[in-house]
PDB file of C-alpha atoms and ligand atoms in Angstrom:
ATOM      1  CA  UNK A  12       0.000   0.000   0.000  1.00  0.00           C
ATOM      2  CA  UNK A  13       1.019   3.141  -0.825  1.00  0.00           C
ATOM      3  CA  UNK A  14      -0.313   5.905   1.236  1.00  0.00           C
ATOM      4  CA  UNK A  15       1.114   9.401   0.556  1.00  0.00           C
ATOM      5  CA  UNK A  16      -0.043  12.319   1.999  1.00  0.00           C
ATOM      6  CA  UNK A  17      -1.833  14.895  -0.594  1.00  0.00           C
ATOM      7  CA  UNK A  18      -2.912  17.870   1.258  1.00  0.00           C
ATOM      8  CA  UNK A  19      -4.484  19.390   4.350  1.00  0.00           C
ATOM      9  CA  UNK A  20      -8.745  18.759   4.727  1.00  0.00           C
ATOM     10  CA  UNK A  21      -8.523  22.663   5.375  1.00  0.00           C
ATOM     11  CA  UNK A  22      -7.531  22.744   2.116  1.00  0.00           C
ATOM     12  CA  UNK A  23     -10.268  21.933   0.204  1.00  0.00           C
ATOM     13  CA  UNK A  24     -13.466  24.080   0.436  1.00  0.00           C
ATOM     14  CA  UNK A  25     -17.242  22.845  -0.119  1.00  0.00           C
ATOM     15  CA  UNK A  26     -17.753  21.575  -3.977  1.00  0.00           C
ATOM     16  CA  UNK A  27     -14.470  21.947  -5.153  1.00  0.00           C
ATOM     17  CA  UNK A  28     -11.107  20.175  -6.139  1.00  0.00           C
ATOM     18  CA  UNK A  29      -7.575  21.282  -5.604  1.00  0.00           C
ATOM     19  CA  UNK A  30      -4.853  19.850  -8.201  1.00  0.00           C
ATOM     20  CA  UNK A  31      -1.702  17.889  -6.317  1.00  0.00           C
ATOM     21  CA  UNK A  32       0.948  16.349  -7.409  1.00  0.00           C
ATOM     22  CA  UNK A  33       1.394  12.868  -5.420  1.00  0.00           C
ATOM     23  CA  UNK A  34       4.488  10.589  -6.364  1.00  0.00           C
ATOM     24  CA  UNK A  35       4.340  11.163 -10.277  1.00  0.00           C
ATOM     25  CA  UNK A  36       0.455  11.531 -10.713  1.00  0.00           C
ATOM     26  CA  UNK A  37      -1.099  14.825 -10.895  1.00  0.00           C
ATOM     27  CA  UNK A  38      -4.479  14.324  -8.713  1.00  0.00           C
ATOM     28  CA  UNK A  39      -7.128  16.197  -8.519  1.00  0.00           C
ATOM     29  CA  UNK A  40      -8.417  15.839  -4.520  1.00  0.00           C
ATOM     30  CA  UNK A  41     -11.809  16.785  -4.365  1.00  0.00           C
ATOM     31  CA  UNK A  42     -14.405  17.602  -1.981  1.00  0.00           C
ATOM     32  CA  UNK A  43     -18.492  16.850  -2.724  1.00  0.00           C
ATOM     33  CA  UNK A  44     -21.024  16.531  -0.473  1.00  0.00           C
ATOM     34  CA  UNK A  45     -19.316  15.118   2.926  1.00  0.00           C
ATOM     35  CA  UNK A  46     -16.759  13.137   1.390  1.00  0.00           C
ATOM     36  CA  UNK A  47     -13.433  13.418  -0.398  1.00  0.00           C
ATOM     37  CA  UNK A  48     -12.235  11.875  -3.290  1.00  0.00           C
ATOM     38  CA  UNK A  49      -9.515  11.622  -5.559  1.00  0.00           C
ATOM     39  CA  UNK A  50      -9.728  11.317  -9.077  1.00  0.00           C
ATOM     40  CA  UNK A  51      -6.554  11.333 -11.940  1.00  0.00           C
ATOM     41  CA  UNK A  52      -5.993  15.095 -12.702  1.00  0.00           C
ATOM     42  CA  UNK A  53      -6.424  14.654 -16.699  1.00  0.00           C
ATOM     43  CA  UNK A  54      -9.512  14.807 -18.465  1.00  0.00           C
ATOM     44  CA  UNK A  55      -9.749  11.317 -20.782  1.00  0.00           C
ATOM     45  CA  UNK A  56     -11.250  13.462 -23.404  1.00  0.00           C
ATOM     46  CA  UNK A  57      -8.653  15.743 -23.932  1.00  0.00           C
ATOM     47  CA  UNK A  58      -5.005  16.379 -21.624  1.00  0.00           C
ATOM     48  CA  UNK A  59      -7.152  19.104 -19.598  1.00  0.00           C
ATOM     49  CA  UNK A  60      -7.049  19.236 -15.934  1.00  0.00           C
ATOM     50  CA  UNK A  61     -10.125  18.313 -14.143  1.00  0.00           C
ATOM     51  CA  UNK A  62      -9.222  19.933 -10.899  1.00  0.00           C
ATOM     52  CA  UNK A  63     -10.571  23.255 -12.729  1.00  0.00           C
ATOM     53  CA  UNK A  64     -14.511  22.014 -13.556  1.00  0.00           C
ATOM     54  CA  UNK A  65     -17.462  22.643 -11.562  1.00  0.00           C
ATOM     55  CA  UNK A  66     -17.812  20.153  -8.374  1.00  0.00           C
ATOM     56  CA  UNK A  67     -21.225  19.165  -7.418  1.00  0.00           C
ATOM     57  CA  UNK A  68     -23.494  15.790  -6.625  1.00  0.00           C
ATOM     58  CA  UNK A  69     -20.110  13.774  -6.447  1.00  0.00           C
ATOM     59  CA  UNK A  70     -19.549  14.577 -10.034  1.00  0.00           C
ATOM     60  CA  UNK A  71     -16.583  16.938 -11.622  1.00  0.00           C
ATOM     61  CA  UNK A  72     -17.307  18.523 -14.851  1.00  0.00           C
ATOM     62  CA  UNK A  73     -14.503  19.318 -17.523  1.00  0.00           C
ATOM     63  CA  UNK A  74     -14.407  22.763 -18.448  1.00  0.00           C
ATOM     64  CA  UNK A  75     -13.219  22.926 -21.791  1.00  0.00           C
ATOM     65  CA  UNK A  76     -15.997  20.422 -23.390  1.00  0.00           C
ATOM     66  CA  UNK A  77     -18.247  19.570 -20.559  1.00  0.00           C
ATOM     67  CA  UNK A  78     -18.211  15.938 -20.002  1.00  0.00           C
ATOM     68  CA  UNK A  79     -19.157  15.062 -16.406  1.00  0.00           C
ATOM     69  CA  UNK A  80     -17.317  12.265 -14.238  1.00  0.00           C
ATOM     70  CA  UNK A  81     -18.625  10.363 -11.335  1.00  0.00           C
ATOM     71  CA  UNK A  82     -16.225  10.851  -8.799  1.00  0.00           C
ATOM     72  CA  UNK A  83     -16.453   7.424  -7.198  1.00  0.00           C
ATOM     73  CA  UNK A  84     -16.126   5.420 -10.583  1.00  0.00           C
ATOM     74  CA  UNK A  85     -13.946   7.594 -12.937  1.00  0.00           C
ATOM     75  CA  UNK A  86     -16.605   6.805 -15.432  1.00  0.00           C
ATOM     76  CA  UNK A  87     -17.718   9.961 -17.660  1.00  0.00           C
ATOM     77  CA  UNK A  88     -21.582  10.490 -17.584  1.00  0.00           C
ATOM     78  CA  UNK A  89     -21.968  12.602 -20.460  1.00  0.00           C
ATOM     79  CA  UNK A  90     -20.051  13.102 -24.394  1.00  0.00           C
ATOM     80  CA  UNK A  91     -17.889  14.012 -25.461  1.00  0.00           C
ATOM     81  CA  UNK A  92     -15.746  11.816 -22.957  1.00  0.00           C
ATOM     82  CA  UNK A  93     -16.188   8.624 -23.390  1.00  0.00           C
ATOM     83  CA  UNK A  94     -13.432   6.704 -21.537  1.00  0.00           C
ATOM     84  CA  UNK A  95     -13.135   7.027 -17.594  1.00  0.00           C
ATOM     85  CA  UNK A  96     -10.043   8.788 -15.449  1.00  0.00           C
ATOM     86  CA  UNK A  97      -8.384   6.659 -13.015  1.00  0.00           C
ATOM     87  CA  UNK A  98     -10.009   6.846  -9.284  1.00  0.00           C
ATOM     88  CA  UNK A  99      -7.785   6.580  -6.001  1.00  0.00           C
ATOM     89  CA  UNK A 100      -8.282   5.226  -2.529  1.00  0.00           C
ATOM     90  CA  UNK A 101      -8.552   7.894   0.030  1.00  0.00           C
ATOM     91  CA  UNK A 102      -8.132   7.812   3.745  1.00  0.00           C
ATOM     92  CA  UNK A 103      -8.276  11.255   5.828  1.00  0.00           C
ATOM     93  CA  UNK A 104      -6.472  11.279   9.459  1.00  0.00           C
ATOM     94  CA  UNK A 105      -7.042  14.275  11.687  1.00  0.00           C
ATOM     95  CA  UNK A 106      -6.464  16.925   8.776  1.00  0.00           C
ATOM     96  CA  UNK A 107      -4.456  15.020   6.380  1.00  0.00           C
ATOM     97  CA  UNK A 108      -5.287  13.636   3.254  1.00  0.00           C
ATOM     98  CA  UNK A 109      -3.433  10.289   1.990  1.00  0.00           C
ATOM     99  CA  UNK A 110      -4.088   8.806  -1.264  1.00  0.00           C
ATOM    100  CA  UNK A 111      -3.297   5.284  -2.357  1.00  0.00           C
ATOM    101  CA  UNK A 112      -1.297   5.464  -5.277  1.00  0.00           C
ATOM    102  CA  UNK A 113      -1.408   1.508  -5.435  1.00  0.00           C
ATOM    103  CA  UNK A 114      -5.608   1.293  -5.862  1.00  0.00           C
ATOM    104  CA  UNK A 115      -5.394   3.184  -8.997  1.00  0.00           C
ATOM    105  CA  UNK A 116      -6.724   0.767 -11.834  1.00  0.00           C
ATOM    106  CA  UNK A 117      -3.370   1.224 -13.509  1.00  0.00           C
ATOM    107  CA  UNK A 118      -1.514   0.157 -10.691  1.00  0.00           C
ATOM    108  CA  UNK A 119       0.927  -2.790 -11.232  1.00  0.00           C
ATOM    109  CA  UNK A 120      -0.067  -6.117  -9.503  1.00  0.00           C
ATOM    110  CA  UNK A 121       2.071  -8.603  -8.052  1.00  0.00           C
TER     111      UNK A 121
HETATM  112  S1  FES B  16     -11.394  18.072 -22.788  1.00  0.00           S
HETATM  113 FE1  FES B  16     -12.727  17.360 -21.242  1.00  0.00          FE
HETATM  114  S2  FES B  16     -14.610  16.995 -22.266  1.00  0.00           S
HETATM  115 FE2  FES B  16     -13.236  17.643 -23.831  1.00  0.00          FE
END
């Protein structure tokens, strides 16, 4: 497992994401609702960074087209996107927020 902290819950204001780079991946940590997720910083539609769309329902939407991804699943909800963004494990301790680079769905197995 590989936990590495991403930023501070303070951080991260109602509905919206804040762009971090953890290890090599740029992340977009993102706050919806009462929970915080972390979704890969790229939209799949185009190399645009999602940490800059509209947050709301558990959903980020792209900026540049308007494709809207579920936060939980990566998956886009709406064209022009088709293909989903990689989704990470999060785990929040006292005001820290980790991500798990290893439960990407790109992460090696062994
Ligand atoms: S670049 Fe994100 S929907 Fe086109």
């Amino acid at each position: 497992m590989a936990l590495v902290r991403a930023c501070a819950l303070r951080e991260l204001a109602a509905e919206s994401a804040l762009s971090v780079e953890v290890g090599r991946d740029d992340v977009a940590v993102v706050r919806s609702g009462d929970r915080i997720y972390a979704i890969a910083d790229e939209c799949s539609h185009a190399a645009i960074p999602l940490s800059e769309g509209d947050v709301g329902d558990g959903e980020i939407e792209c900026y540049l087209h308007g494709s809207r991804f579920d936060l939980t699943t990566g998956q886009p909800l709406g064209l022009p996107a088709t293909e989903p963004v990689a989704v990470y494990r999060v785990e929040v301790e006292g005001d820290d927020v980790y991500v798990d680079l290893d439960a990407r769905p790109d992460a090696p197995t062994n």
